[in-house]
PDB file of C-alpha atoms and ligand atoms in Angstrom:
ATOM      1  CA  MET A   1    -149.621 -54.938  79.737  1.00 94.00           C
ATOM      2  CA  LYS A   2    -148.168 -53.407  82.890  1.00 97.00           C
ATOM      3  CA  THR A   3    -150.150 -53.164  86.109  1.00 98.00           C
ATOM      4  CA  ILE A   4    -149.747 -49.979  88.070  1.00 98.00           C
ATOM      5  CA  GLY A   5    -151.020 -49.711  91.608  1.00 98.00           C
ATOM      6  CA  VAL A   6    -152.433 -46.541  93.212  1.00 98.00           C
ATOM      7  CA  LEU A   7    -152.259 -46.381  96.959  1.00 97.00           C
ATOM      8  CA  ALA A   8    -156.018 -45.937  97.596  1.00 96.00           C
ATOM      9  CA  ILE A   9    -156.055 -44.592 101.195  1.00 90.00           C
ATOM     10  CA  GLN A  10    -156.966 -41.023 100.486  1.00 88.00           C
ATOM     11  CA  GLY A  11    -156.484 -38.228  97.966  1.00 87.00           C
ATOM     12  CA  ALA A  12    -156.516 -38.098  94.149  1.00 89.00           C
ATOM     13  CA  VAL A  13    -156.862 -41.809  93.553  1.00 96.00           C
ATOM     14  CA  ASP A  14    -159.500 -42.001  90.773  1.00 96.00           C
ATOM     15  CA  GLU A  15    -157.742 -39.324  88.631  1.00 96.00           C
ATOM     16  CA  HIS A  16    -154.606 -41.491  88.660  1.00 97.00           C
ATOM     17  CA  VAL A  17    -156.525 -44.616  87.854  1.00 98.00           C
ATOM     18  CA  ARG A  18    -158.029 -42.847  84.771  1.00 97.00           C
ATOM     19  CA  MET A  19    -154.599 -41.634  83.632  1.00 97.00           C
ATOM     20  CA  ILE A  20    -153.110 -45.095  84.003  1.00 98.00           C
ATOM     21  CA  GLU A  21    -155.867 -46.465  81.761  1.00 97.00           C
ATOM     22  CA  SER A  22    -155.415 -43.733  79.230  1.00 96.00           C
ATOM     23  CA  VAL A  23    -151.768 -44.643  78.636  1.00 96.00           C
ATOM     24  CA  GLY A  24    -152.728 -48.342  78.121  1.00 96.00           C
ATOM     25  CA  ALA A  25    -151.700 -49.846  81.477  1.00 98.00           C
ATOM     26  CA  ILE A  26    -153.906 -51.667  84.046  1.00 98.00           C
ATOM     27  CA  PRO A  27    -154.651 -49.731  87.230  1.00 98.00           C
ATOM     28  CA  LYS A  28    -155.137 -51.462  90.604  1.00 98.00           C
ATOM     29  CA  LYS A  29    -156.194 -49.774  93.819  1.00 98.00           C
ATOM     30  CA  VAL A  30    -153.836 -50.777  96.666  1.00 97.00           C
ATOM     31  CA  LYS A  31    -155.139 -51.000 100.222  1.00 95.00           C
ATOM     32  CA  HIS A  32    -153.241 -53.948 101.653  1.00 95.00           C
ATOM     33  CA  ALA A  33    -149.668 -55.169 101.388  1.00 97.00           C
ATOM     34  CA  SER A  34    -150.882 -58.277  99.526  1.00 97.00           C
ATOM     35  CA  ASP A  35    -152.052 -56.019  96.676  1.00 97.00           C
ATOM     36  CA  LEU A  36    -148.426 -55.091  95.922  1.00 98.00           C
ATOM     37  CA  THR A  37    -147.411 -58.574  94.724  1.00 96.00           C
ATOM     38  CA  GLU A  38    -148.893 -58.294  91.250  1.00 93.00           C
ATOM     39  CA  LEU A  39    -147.729 -54.791  90.472  1.00 98.00           C
ATOM     40  CA  ASP A  40    -145.097 -53.523  88.096  1.00 98.00           C
ATOM     41  CA  GLY A  41    -145.123 -50.015  89.578  1.00 98.00           C
ATOM     42  CA  LEU A  42    -146.914 -48.038  92.276  1.00 98.00           C
ATOM     43  CA  ILE A  43    -148.246 -44.435  92.641  1.00 98.00           C
ATOM     44  CA  LEU A  44    -148.441 -42.621  95.868  1.00 98.00           C
ATOM     45  CA  PRO A  45    -151.032 -39.925  95.166  1.00 97.00           C
ATOM     46  CA  GLY A  46    -151.492 -36.447  96.586  1.00 95.00           C
ATOM     47  CA  GLY A  47    -153.657 -35.945  99.635  1.00 94.00           C
ATOM     48  CA  GLU A  48    -152.494 -35.303 103.230  1.00 95.00           C
ATOM     49  CA  SER A  49    -149.191 -36.966 104.015  1.00 96.00           C
ATOM     50  CA  THR A  50    -149.891 -37.016 107.812  1.00 96.00           C
ATOM     51  CA  THR A  51    -153.140 -38.982 107.271  1.00 95.00           C
ATOM     52  CA  MET A  52    -151.599 -41.219 104.624  1.00 96.00           C
ATOM     53  CA  ARG A  53    -148.716 -42.073 106.888  1.00 96.00           C
ATOM     54  CA  LYS A  54    -151.009 -42.849 109.820  1.00 96.00           C
ATOM     55  CA  ILE A  55    -153.172 -45.206 107.779  1.00 94.00           C
ATOM     56  CA  MET A  56    -150.168 -46.796 106.065  1.00 96.00           C
ATOM     57  CA  LYS A  57    -148.807 -47.594 109.546  1.00 96.00           C
ATOM     58  CA  HIS A  58    -152.148 -48.832 110.727  1.00 95.00           C
ATOM     59  CA  TYR A  59    -152.383 -51.360 107.801  1.00 94.00           C
ATOM     60  CA  ASP A  60    -148.647 -52.262 108.078  1.00 96.00           C
ATOM     61  CA  LEU A  61    -147.862 -50.845 104.623  1.00 97.00           C
ATOM     62  CA  MET A  62    -144.647 -48.851 105.337  1.00 98.00           C
ATOM     63  CA  GLU A  63    -142.229 -51.897 105.303  1.00 98.00           C
ATOM     64  CA  PRO A  64    -143.895 -53.598 102.312  1.00 98.00           C
ATOM     65  CA  VAL A  65    -143.664 -50.390 100.263  1.00 98.00           C
ATOM     66  CA  ARG A  66    -140.012 -50.024 101.195  1.00 98.00           C
ATOM     67  CA  ALA A  67    -139.417 -53.621 100.219  1.00 98.00           C
ATOM     68  CA  PHE A  68    -141.238 -53.046  96.905  1.00 98.00           C
ATOM     69  CA  ALA A  69    -138.779 -50.254  96.087  1.00 98.00           C
ATOM     70  CA  LYS A  70    -135.745 -52.262  97.250  1.00 97.00           C
ATOM     71  CA  ASP A  71    -136.862 -54.942  94.816  1.00 97.00           C
ATOM     72  CA  GLY A  72    -136.264 -52.446  92.120  1.00 96.00           C
ATOM     73  CA  LYS A  73    -139.991 -51.749  91.327  1.00 98.00           C
ATOM     74  CA  ALA A  74    -140.773 -48.204  90.390  1.00 98.00           C
ATOM     75  CA  ILE A  75    -142.734 -45.775  92.578  1.00 98.00           C
ATOM     76  CA  PHE A  76    -144.179 -42.376  91.481  1.00 98.00           C
ATOM     77  CA  GLY A  77    -145.102 -39.968  94.284  1.00 98.00           C
ATOM     78  CA  THR A  78    -147.147 -36.828  93.575  1.00 98.00           C
ATOM     79  CA  CYS A  79    -147.421 -34.029  96.111  1.00 97.00           C
ATOM     80  CA  ALA A  80    -148.077 -35.786  99.388  1.00 97.00           C
ATOM     81  CA  GLY A  81    -146.425 -38.789  97.781  1.00 98.00           C
ATOM     82  CA  LEU A  82    -143.229 -36.747  97.277  1.00 98.00           C
ATOM     83  CA  VAL A  83    -143.348 -35.919 100.977  1.00 98.00           C
ATOM     84  CA  LEU A  84    -143.714 -39.597 102.010  1.00 98.00           C
ATOM     85  CA  LEU A  85    -140.903 -40.776  99.726  1.00 98.00           C
ATOM     86  CA  SER A  86    -138.273 -38.227 100.763  1.00 98.00           C
ATOM     87  CA  LYS A  87    -135.582 -39.293 103.124  1.00 98.00           C
ATOM     88  CA  GLU A  88    -136.133 -36.324 105.342  1.00 98.00           C
ATOM     89  CA  ILE A  89    -139.141 -34.155 105.925  1.00 98.00           C
ATOM     90  CA  GLU A  90    -138.023 -30.731 107.205  1.00 97.00           C
ATOM     91  CA  SER A  91    -140.709 -30.716 109.935  1.00 96.00           C
ATOM     92  CA  GLY A  92    -139.282 -33.970 111.278  1.00 97.00           C
ATOM     93  CA  GLU A  93    -142.027 -36.483 110.541  1.00 97.00           C
ATOM     94  CA  GLU A  94    -141.275 -40.058 109.559  1.00 97.00           C
ATOM     95  CA  SER A  95    -141.082 -41.023 105.934  1.00 98.00           C
ATOM     96  CA  LEU A  96    -140.493 -44.004 103.670  1.00 98.00           C
ATOM     97  CA  GLY A  97    -136.944 -42.645 103.144  1.00 98.00           C
ATOM     98  CA  LEU A  98    -136.566 -43.753  99.562  1.00 98.00           C
ATOM     99  CA  LEU A  99    -135.436 -40.542  97.836  1.00 98.00           C
ATOM    100  CA  ASP A 100    -132.172 -38.885  99.019  1.00 98.00           C
ATOM    101  CA  ALA A 101    -133.665 -35.460  99.498  1.00 98.00           C
ATOM    102  CA  THR A 102    -135.359 -33.163 102.041  1.00 98.00           C
ATOM    103  CA  ALA A 103    -138.988 -32.186 101.542  1.00 98.00           C
ATOM    104  CA  VAL A 104    -140.574 -29.012 102.862  1.00 98.00           C
ATOM    105  CA  ARG A 105    -144.360 -29.447 103.364  1.00 97.00           C
ATOM    106  CA  ASN A 106    -146.674 -26.666 102.167  1.00 95.00           C
ATOM    107  CA  GLY A 107    -143.453 -25.030 100.949  1.00 95.00           C
ATOM    108  CA  PHE A 108    -145.095 -22.359  98.784  1.00 93.00           C
ATOM    109  CA  GLY A 109    -146.685 -20.587 101.649  1.00 84.00           C
ATOM    110  CA  ARG A 110    -150.238 -19.394 102.328  1.00 76.00           C
ATOM    111  CA  GLN A 111    -150.483 -16.785  99.645  1.00 72.00           C
ATOM    112  CA  LYS A 112    -149.770 -19.455  97.091  1.00 78.00           C
ATOM    113  CA  GLU A 113    -151.798 -22.362  98.430  1.00 88.00           C
ATOM    114  CA  SER A 114    -152.918 -23.255  94.967  1.00 93.00           C
ATOM    115  CA  PHE A 115    -151.485 -22.079  91.632  1.00 95.00           C
ATOM    116  CA  GLU A 116    -150.682 -23.211  88.188  1.00 96.00           C
ATOM    117  CA  ALA A 117    -147.391 -22.820  86.404  1.00 96.00           C
ATOM    118  CA  GLN A 118    -146.100 -23.293  82.869  1.00 97.00           C
ATOM    119  CA  LEU A 119    -143.203 -25.468  83.951  1.00 98.00           C
ATOM    120  CA  PRO A 120    -140.201 -26.030  81.664  1.00 97.00           C
ATOM    121  CA  VAL A 121    -139.184 -29.623  81.849  1.00 98.00           C
ATOM    122  CA  GLU A 122    -136.038 -30.503  79.932  1.00 96.00           C
ATOM    123  CA  VAL A 123    -136.785 -34.194  79.340  1.00 97.00           C
ATOM    124  CA  PHE A 124    -140.125 -33.216  77.712  1.00 97.00           C
ATOM    125  CA  GLY A 125    -138.573 -30.714  75.267  1.00 95.00           C
ATOM    126  CA  ALA A 126    -139.901 -27.407  74.213  1.00 95.00           C
ATOM    127  CA  THR A 127    -143.562 -27.586  75.412  1.00 97.00           C
ATOM    128  CA  PRO A 128    -143.782 -26.644  79.100  1.00 98.00           C
ATOM    129  CA  PHE A 129    -145.987 -28.699  81.519  1.00 98.00           C
ATOM    130  CA  GLU A 130    -149.013 -27.038  82.955  1.00 97.00           C
ATOM    131  CA  ALA A 131    -148.395 -27.911  86.615  1.00 98.00           C
ATOM    132  CA  VAL A 132    -151.180 -27.727  89.187  1.00 97.00           C
ATOM    133  CA  PHE A 133    -149.835 -27.049  92.699  1.00 97.00           C
ATOM    134  CA  ILE A 134    -152.150 -27.607  95.687  1.00 96.00           C
ATOM    135  CA  ARG A 135    -150.612 -26.823  99.130  1.00 95.00           C
ATOM    136  CA  ALA A 136    -147.563 -28.238  97.494  1.00 97.00           C
ATOM    137  CA  PRO A 137    -144.306 -29.305  99.021  1.00 97.00           C
ATOM    138  CA  TYR A 138    -140.846 -28.944  97.313  1.00 98.00           C
ATOM    139  CA  LEU A 139    -137.446 -30.436  97.778  1.00 98.00           C
ATOM    140  CA  ILE A 140    -135.067 -28.046  99.459  1.00 97.00           C
ATOM    141  CA  SER A 141    -131.968 -30.174  98.959  1.00 94.00           C
ATOM    142  CA  ALA A 142    -131.143 -33.344  97.105  1.00 96.00           C
ATOM    143  CA  ASN A 143    -128.139 -35.637  97.076  1.00 97.00           C
ATOM    144  CA  GLU A 144    -126.106 -35.812  93.858  1.00 97.00           C
ATOM    145  CA  ASN A 145    -127.615 -39.178  93.035  1.00 97.00           C
ATOM    146  CA  VAL A 146    -130.974 -37.442  92.601  1.00 98.00           C
ATOM    147  CA  THR A 147    -131.710 -36.012  89.075  1.00 98.00           C
ATOM    148  CA  VAL A 148    -133.601 -32.725  89.163  1.00 98.00           C
ATOM    149  CA  LEU A 149    -136.200 -32.671  86.430  1.00 98.00           C
ATOM    150  CA  ALA A 150    -137.920 -29.314  87.175  1.00 98.00           C
ATOM    151  CA  SER A 151    -137.640 -26.436  89.653  1.00 98.00           C
ATOM    152  CA  ILE A 152    -139.185 -23.088  90.338  1.00 96.00           C
ATOM    153  CA  ASP A 153    -136.454 -20.652  91.418  1.00 93.00           C
ATOM    154  CA  GLU A 154    -134.430 -22.775  93.840  1.00 93.00           C
ATOM    155  CA  LYS A 155    -137.311 -25.084  94.742  1.00 97.00           C
ATOM    156  CA  ILE A 156    -137.048 -28.544  93.250  1.00 98.00           C
ATOM    157  CA  VAL A 157    -140.547 -29.648  92.091  1.00 98.00           C
ATOM    158  CA  ALA A 158    -139.784 -32.803  90.081  1.00 98.00           C
ATOM    159  CA  ALA A 159    -136.978 -35.286  90.473  1.00 98.00           C
ATOM    160  CA  LYS A 160    -135.912 -38.882  90.130  1.00 98.00           C
ATOM    161  CA  GLN A 161    -133.506 -41.302  91.663  1.00 98.00           C
ATOM    162  CA  ASP A 162    -133.184 -44.819  90.144  1.00 97.00           C
ATOM    163  CA  ASN A 163    -136.717 -46.266  90.359  1.00 98.00           C
ATOM    164  CA  ILE A 164    -138.234 -43.325  92.364  1.00 98.00           C
ATOM    165  CA  LEU A 165    -140.000 -40.406  90.584  1.00 98.00           C
ATOM    166  CA  VAL A 166    -141.564 -37.444  92.408  1.00 98.00           C
ATOM    167  CA  THR A 167    -143.525 -34.356  91.465  1.00 98.00           C
ATOM    168  CA  ALA A 168    -144.701 -31.637  93.906  1.00 98.00           C
ATOM    169  CA  PHE A 169    -147.679 -30.964  91.626  1.00 98.00           C
ATOM    170  CA  HIS A 170    -150.598 -33.062  90.330  1.00 97.00           C
ATOM    171  CA  PRO A 171    -150.122 -34.285  86.780  1.00 97.00           C
ATOM    172  CA  GLU A 172    -153.240 -36.507  87.162  1.00 95.00           C
ATOM    173  CA  LEU A 173    -155.451 -33.333  87.375  1.00 95.00           C
ATOM    174  CA  THR A 174    -154.512 -32.323  83.769  1.00 95.00           C
ATOM    175  CA  ASN A 175    -155.006 -34.034  80.460  1.00 94.00           C
ATOM    176  CA  ASP A 176    -151.266 -34.014  79.807  1.00 97.00           C
ATOM    177  CA  ASP A 177    -150.076 -37.601  80.296  1.00 97.00           C
ATOM    178  CA  ARG A 178    -146.402 -36.983  79.757  1.00 98.00           C
ATOM    179  CA  TRP A 179    -145.351 -37.719  83.383  1.00 98.00           C
ATOM    180  CA  MET A 180    -147.340 -40.997  83.371  1.00 98.00           C
ATOM    181  CA  ARG A 181    -145.713 -41.970  80.094  1.00 97.00           C
ATOM    182  CA  TYR A 182    -142.352 -41.080  81.373  1.00 98.00           C
ATOM    183  CA  PHE A 183    -142.886 -43.214  84.468  1.00 98.00           C
ATOM    184  CA  LEU A 184    -144.254 -46.137  82.457  1.00 97.00           C
ATOM    185  CA  GLU A 185    -141.773 -46.063  79.597  1.00 96.00           C
ATOM    186  CA  LYS A 186    -138.559 -45.096  81.427  1.00 95.00           C
ATOM    187  CA  MET A 187    -138.932 -46.430  84.886  1.00 96.00           C
ATOM    188  CA  VAL A 188    -141.418 -49.336  85.250  1.00 96.00           C
TER     189      VAL A 188
HETATM  190  N1  LIG B   1    -149.762 -30.345 101.967  1.00 79.38           N
HETATM  191  C1  LIG B   1    -149.943 -31.761 101.793  1.00 79.38           C
HETATM  192  C2  LIG B   1    -149.041 -32.567 102.716  1.00 79.38           C
HETATM  193  O1  LIG B   1    -147.986 -32.052 103.123  1.00 79.38           O
HETATM  194  C3  LIG B   1    -149.828 -32.232 100.438  1.00 79.38           C
HETATM  195  C4  LIG B   1    -150.900 -31.635  99.538  1.00 79.38           C
HETATM  196  C5  LIG B   1    -151.229 -32.360  98.352  1.00 79.38           C
HETATM  197  O2  LIG B   1    -150.945 -33.585  98.237  1.00 79.38           O
HETATM  198  N2  LIG B   1    -151.939 -31.761  97.376  1.00 79.38           N
HETATM  199  O3  LIG B   1    -149.304 -33.665 103.045  1.00 79.38           O
END
């Protein structure tokens, strides 16, 4: 069985833990760099990317997470996790720099702070994914080595590059486990 870590600093941690269990993998909450050693993959959950970055720096987690990815291990970032993984954040904050793309924080604007969308996702076939967006970011531009998996108008809301997967929305807040299965089966 594969062991999947969830960065357990803040945000939607328990929901990810439940979804990892439901697809038959072993979840592990990650608080310290030493927790990374036994993992096959890692999830950076939604929350507040500014707070998450601050705490990651405080616990010296930035470099170990970069090294985890450089080792070829898979990372799945949802919402704030997408922001932290992107090479650039439009507002200039520091990131982990693991996805060759630029993220715009809170990119859907105030009038759309939270919304749900029936999102067509080609890799999942005909049934759209009911995506929950909460003060969501998007990717404004991505390098050609990034595969776009879903967008709303010109805004990229799901993408992958090698061992890095990101969604701007929160799959763990639904009962639809297709993103978790995709991560586990195709990337971990
Ligand atoms: N707006 C948050 C940020 O930029 C992300 C929101 C979320 O993760 N639901 O960090």
